[in-house]
Every structure is written in C-alpha cells, then in structure tokens.
C-alpha atoms as one frame of an Amber mdcrd trajectory, in Angstrom:
protein
  -0.111  -0.039   0.191   1.743   3.276  -1.632   0.519   6.422   1.279  -1.140
   8.795   0.048   0.596  12.090   0.863  -2.516  14.098   1.866  -3.041  11.623
   4.734  -0.363  13.167   7.090  -1.490  15.106   9.342  -0.369  16.655  12.697
  -1.325  14.533  15.837  -0.626  16.107  19.475  -0.369  13.697  22.183  -0.973
  16.665  24.546  -1.409  19.750  24.263   1.195  21.754  23.222   2.695  24.860
  25.896   6.264  26.156  24.374   6.824  27.233  20.791  10.021  28.598  19.454
   9.517  31.839  17.472  12.393  32.620  14.825  12.712  35.718  13.357  14.794
  36.987  10.705  17.171  39.846  11.930  18.113  42.732  10.500  14.563  42.584
   8.973  12.668  46.409  10.191   9.473  45.220   8.406   9.290  42.104  10.808
   9.076  43.733  13.650   5.453  44.316  14.039   4.225  41.143  12.967   6.906
  39.492  15.613   5.361  41.855  18.459   1.710  40.938  17.310   2.380  37.040
  17.346   4.293  36.547  20.811   1.396  38.603  22.132  -1.239  36.628  20.749
   0.951  33.465  22.003   1.530  34.344  25.591  -1.717  36.707  26.415  -4.104
  34.653  24.178  -3.004  31.084  24.298  -0.914  31.597  27.963   2.230  29.991
  25.946   6.140  29.917  26.973   7.971  31.174  23.885  11.133  31.111  23.703
  13.155  33.493  21.238  16.657  33.732  20.890  18.497  36.720  22.372  20.296
  37.842  19.898  16.486  38.879  18.315  15.307  40.902  21.632  18.764  43.090
  21.079  17.433  44.690  18.306  17.501  48.547  19.758  13.712  48.612  18.264
  12.073  45.852  20.227  14.826  46.457  23.337  13.651  50.056  23.471   9.571
  49.399  23.115   7.964  49.796  26.237   5.127  48.955  25.417   6.556  45.337
  24.477   8.137  45.238  27.756   5.888  43.244  29.881   5.635  40.575  26.937
   9.426  40.315  26.954   9.295  39.518  30.056   7.543  36.389  30.013  10.276
  35.392  27.038  12.727  32.580  27.466  15.866  33.303  25.549  19.088  31.026
  24.247  21.648  31.515  21.929  22.970  29.188  19.077  25.637  27.035  19.868
  25.161  27.368  23.499  21.791  26.095  24.816  20.277  23.331  23.947  16.770
  24.126  24.297  15.879  20.825  21.980  13.797  18.551  24.418  11.797  22.177
  26.057  10.183  23.233  22.250   6.782  21.286  21.017   6.305  23.588  17.840
   8.121  26.348  16.058   6.944  29.401  14.119   9.292  31.050  11.871   9.054
  34.256  10.327  10.904  35.286   7.320  12.341  33.492   4.277  13.278  30.194
   3.313  17.027  30.793   5.369  14.050  30.913   8.520  13.062  27.473   8.130
  17.020  26.234   7.498  18.201  27.936  10.338  15.820  26.081  12.166  16.581
  22.683  10.628  19.786  23.567  12.115  19.102  24.371  15.937  17.510  20.570
  15.992  20.648  18.026  15.123  17.923  15.476  16.622  14.109  15.093  16.375
  12.573  18.403  14.929   9.320  19.676  16.692   6.506  20.457  13.880   7.283
  23.679  11.703   4.692  26.567  10.442   6.685  28.849   8.479   4.998  32.582
   7.482   6.300  33.927   4.126   7.640  37.004   5.142  11.049  36.477   3.016
  11.954  37.546  -0.643  10.927  33.610  -1.741   8.713  32.126  -0.219   8.975
  28.083  -1.376   9.281  26.590   1.777   6.781  29.156   3.742   3.109  28.964
   3.193   1.861  30.414   5.617   0.360  34.665   4.673   0.831  36.655   8.078
  -2.870  38.550   7.583  -4.757  35.572   9.469  -1.978  34.454  11.580  -4.651
  34.176  14.317  -6.739  31.701  12.819  -4.071  29.527  11.313  -1.800  29.567
  14.779  -4.852  28.051  16.381  -5.684  25.614  14.104  -1.878  24.434  14.559
  -2.822  24.231  18.346  -5.913  22.687  17.687  -4.158  19.799  16.160  -6.367
  20.462  12.578  -3.325  20.509   9.963  -1.601  18.524   6.852   2.274  17.795
   7.484   4.690  17.114   4.856   8.008  14.914   6.392  10.947  16.812   4.532
  13.803  14.315   4.699  16.842  15.635   6.349  20.539  14.136   5.251  22.803
  13.080   8.107  26.279  14.039   7.144  29.800  12.619   8.713  32.937  15.015
   8.306  36.272  12.959   9.260  39.299  14.830   8.887  43.027  14.190   9.872
  43.871  15.727  12.796  46.196  18.830  12.199  45.679  21.647  14.549  45.130
  22.358  18.000  41.896  24.316  19.372  41.284  25.380  22.638  37.892  23.958
  23.608  35.844  25.265  26.858  32.906  23.791  28.200  32.659  22.145  24.847
  32.097  25.299  22.804  35.122  26.238  20.746  36.849  29.748  20.451  34.902
  30.994  17.451  31.574  29.976  19.187  31.210  26.353  17.219  29.739  23.877
  18.863  33.189  21.244  18.734  33.496  18.057  17.241  34.050  15.044  18.932
  37.801  14.403  18.756  39.519  10.513  18.254  43.042  11.352  19.674  44.056
   7.861  19.094  43.991   7.553  15.116  44.299  11.423  15.143  40.555  12.302
  13.897  38.179  14.920  14.240  34.949  13.692  13.207  31.603  15.934  12.896
  28.359  15.262  12.345  25.063  17.837  10.761  21.801  17.312   9.604  21.093
  18.854   6.465  17.551  20.099   5.247  18.546  21.116   1.644  21.987  20.289
   0.403  25.645  19.299   0.967  28.131  21.516  -1.542  31.434  20.359  -2.307
  33.378  22.874  -4.403  36.824  23.756  -5.683  36.523  27.278  -3.899  38.923
  29.534  -4.367  41.337  27.494  -6.173  41.368  27.784 -10.369  42.222  24.319
 -10.855  38.799  22.106 -11.329  37.559  20.138  -8.365  38.394  16.401  -8.359
  36.500  14.618  -6.102  35.857  10.387  -5.699  32.062   9.749  -5.333  31.862
   6.576  -3.670  28.160   4.697  -3.079  27.389   2.132  -0.462  31.497   1.442
  -0.918  31.549   1.259  -4.929  33.511   3.990  -6.897  30.790   5.532  -9.216
  32.671   8.386 -10.932  34.906  11.171 -10.263  33.754  14.707 -10.408  35.237
  17.437 -12.511  34.306  20.861 -12.753  33.505  22.752  -9.959  32.224  20.629
  -7.761  29.008  18.340  -6.862  25.771  18.907  -5.006  24.461  15.717  -2.880
  20.529  17.247  -2.159  16.906  16.374  -0.787  13.874  16.112  -2.348  13.570
  19.834  -0.650  16.485  20.833  -1.466  16.233  19.857  -5.224  14.435  23.489
  -5.975  17.307  25.049  -4.462  20.753  24.878  -5.426  20.106  21.768  -7.663
  17.498  23.508  -9.567  20.105  25.904 -10.829  22.277  23.353 -11.335  19.916
  22.023 -13.786  18.064  19.217 -12.139  14.950  18.030 -11.831  12.642  19.168
  -9.257  11.467  15.933  -6.808   8.255  16.574  -4.525   9.589  16.215  -0.731
   7.634  13.290  -0.228   9.889  10.960  -2.770  12.337   8.693  -0.264  15.596
  10.211  -2.535  19.095  11.591  -2.530  19.842  14.058  -5.639  23.544  14.086
  -6.399  24.453  17.340  -9.436  27.379  18.030 -11.124  28.191  21.988 -10.707
  29.166  23.348 -14.301  31.270  19.422 -14.738  33.931  19.475 -17.378  31.709
  16.655 -19.778  28.658  17.276 -21.957  27.062  13.331 -20.337  27.415  14.099
 -16.661  23.909  14.277 -15.847  22.129  14.784 -12.605  21.220  11.280 -10.829
  18.898  10.309  -8.198  19.302   7.534  -5.951  17.173   5.542  -3.269  17.554
   7.482  -0.169  19.390   5.169   2.874  22.175   4.909   0.298  25.686   5.691
   2.162  27.337   8.097  -0.181  30.846   9.123   0.363  32.826  11.977  -1.101
  36.839  12.679  -0.978  39.323  13.907  -2.748  41.436  11.657  -5.367  44.789
  11.102  -4.780  46.157  12.975  -8.019  44.102  16.309  -6.892  45.951  19.118
  -7.837  43.929  21.076  -4.911  42.099  21.107  -1.684  37.851  21.263  -1.938
  35.216  22.919   0.465  32.380  21.776   1.790  29.046  23.480   2.947  26.017
  22.586   4.546  22.551  24.671   3.848  25.012  27.253   2.889  26.785  27.044
   6.339  29.919  25.621   8.471  31.877  26.042   5.253  34.963  24.371   5.895
  38.231  23.167   3.663  38.938  19.156   2.702  41.924  17.726   2.167  43.533
  14.732   0.868  42.891  11.883   3.640  39.530  13.435   4.804  36.173  12.099
   3.698  32.597  13.236   3.749  29.518  10.852   4.650  26.203  11.384   3.562
  23.208   9.311   4.113  19.260  10.158   4.984  18.560  10.999   8.552  16.015
   9.389  10.723  14.715  12.828  11.614  13.476  14.304   9.265  11.523  17.953
   9.208   8.099  18.267   9.940   7.088  20.963   7.911   3.296  22.055   8.301
   0.881  22.472   5.514  -1.422  25.350   4.193  -3.641  22.801   2.538  -1.929
  19.707   1.617   1.591  18.531   0.471   0.663  18.383  -3.216  -1.257  21.767
  -3.545   1.903  23.504  -1.508   4.685  22.578  -3.478   2.769  23.215  -6.614
   1.489  26.462  -5.873   5.217  27.164  -4.750   6.408  26.336  -8.154   3.813
  28.144 -10.170   4.523  31.463  -7.627   7.814  31.383  -6.693   9.835  29.988
  -9.568   7.160  30.944 -12.458   7.582  26.953 -13.287   5.936  26.283 -17.450
   5.030  30.007 -17.501   4.086  30.712 -21.050   2.142  32.545 -23.840  -0.552
  30.517 -24.820  -1.171  29.044 -27.945  -3.693  30.247 -30.350  -6.546  28.004
 -31.187  -7.040  27.237 -34.937  -9.949  29.731 -36.108 -13.520  27.946 -37.421
 -15.005  29.032 -40.140 -18.983  29.316 -40.231 -20.196  27.130 -42.640 -22.837
  29.075 -45.038
C-alpha cells in the first residue's frame, strides 16, 4: 500500500505548551508581525515563548516600553551555547526560506513541527501568509493541519587532526560546538543534519575540483568541474535546480547527486534511493583541496585523507502545510519559480458554414 501524501496529519499527544519563534534578524519590516505574534501566543494562548537572545537585542524591540511586559515572559537562548531541543513543542518562523533552514540547524536530533510564514524574498518553503495568523496558529495548536515530512541528510565529516583547538565547556573559540575528537587515531569527526544540500566545490582554486564519489563503498564516478551537490528532495528546488537538476516532491524518498558545471557533456544529475551511503573524498591525484558547506553554513576545507559521508537522516523536519503537500508544492513552483510560464498558443479559427 502506497501512502497518500495528503493523509499525513499533525497529531498532538498532549496540547502544546511551548513554542520557538524564529525571526529573520536585521529586517525592520518583521518587527510588528513579531510583536503581534508574541502577544497573541503569550496573552491569548498562555504559551511559553522561546526567542533567540540576539533577536531581543534589536534596539526597536529593546526600547519599546509597551512590549516590555511581554518580553519579560520570554525564555531566551543562544545558538551553539544553549540546548533547547527537548523543550520545544512546535516552531513558528517569520521570514524567508532561510529561517526554515536555520530552524533545522538548531535541532540536530528530532525536530518539532514547523509553521513557516512567508515574510521573506522567495518563500518556496514558507506557505503561510501573516494576514490571518491568529486563526492559522489556532488551527495548528488544535492539531488541525496537514504535514509534509521533509527528509534531511545525516552528514559525517572525518578530518585528519592537524591543528589543536582550545575547547572550553564543549565550545570552541569561534563559538561552534566542538567536534568529537579521537586522539588515538588522529581524527576529527563532525556531524550535521542538513535540510537542503551538501555542496562540495573547488573554493578559491583556479583548478577543476577532482573528487571521488562512492555509493555503498563502490566508486561510481569522479567529479571534474566546479563541484557536486548532494541534495534532499526539498533541496532539489534550491541550488540543484539552478545547476540543471530535476525538481523532486518532498514526499519522494530519494537523494539527488548534481554536478556543478562538469567538464563533460554527458554528466547528468542522478537520483539514488534514500538510505544509501554516499562518500565523497578528494581524488588521490587532485591538484587542489575542496571546500564543503551544509545548507550554506559551516563552510570548511577538505584535504587529502578527509572524507564526507552522507545518508538519509532518521530525523526529518515536519513542515506544516497551508493546504496539503501536493497543492502547496505546485503552488510554490508556480508562484516562486514561475514553472512552465508561457504565452498560450492560439486555437484555430473556426469558419462558419454558410
């Protein structure tokens, strides 16, 4: 039996009590919607609201006396310092698609349901309009909503240990959560949960990237070009689509491999089954190193002997739908990417019979 995507519904085991509100920073147009939402959540629904500390440091919020009583009720946290993963019932994002990617990065394990309001520039992943936010938030709290489970990638980066880092209380000097370190074999291991894509590119080098791609331990190809994108179905409409890949509905269990400007006329993007183990390494005779990023973040250099292992994560991101998974996706294709927009062909003129 193949499950109908529309049959996935949000179900609460107990009524939600805590909500994480993520607001795009440095955007003055979001201040009023943010205040209205927080007042509604705290005073009308009596919910515990978690907000990132740097959001409240905005002068427009910090100096607003009328917002002061609401602000005192907030629970605050700092990215990479405070773990709130077990304290949140659901998430509300105010901004563009980047806010959803940011929400995903905060939860390296299980992710609460995410309700994303379209207040950014693109809005492919953010189906809700803010005009009727009270009724829409109430429906979510009551459990009356459709869900799409957006698969994520579990990525493990293994590096040769080359340089000592000062680590205090599990936090490195640059504020990044310290990676686990296996001093016996001289390896540094980092793990990430990725919603859109893992990008391996040539960085600042003028040479072609030269990386080997393995699937379940077998070498399937060597990428010679600007790099390679390994994406989820959600990420297929992002960088992968710009690089010429097909667009995959988020309910399809798959991983997409897309070359970036390959120096080969026959290197086409391919789709492999979800759950396979991909491994990317520098080719032994590569002239230069490579660089890797995860949803556009945590960019770092990959040298000879390092490896990137990628597979489907067992922790998807539950995204709350405006209507249902199919309608939302095709509406996003039409509204955001103007998919198949073309002037309509004229029909034949029918001559009237005498």
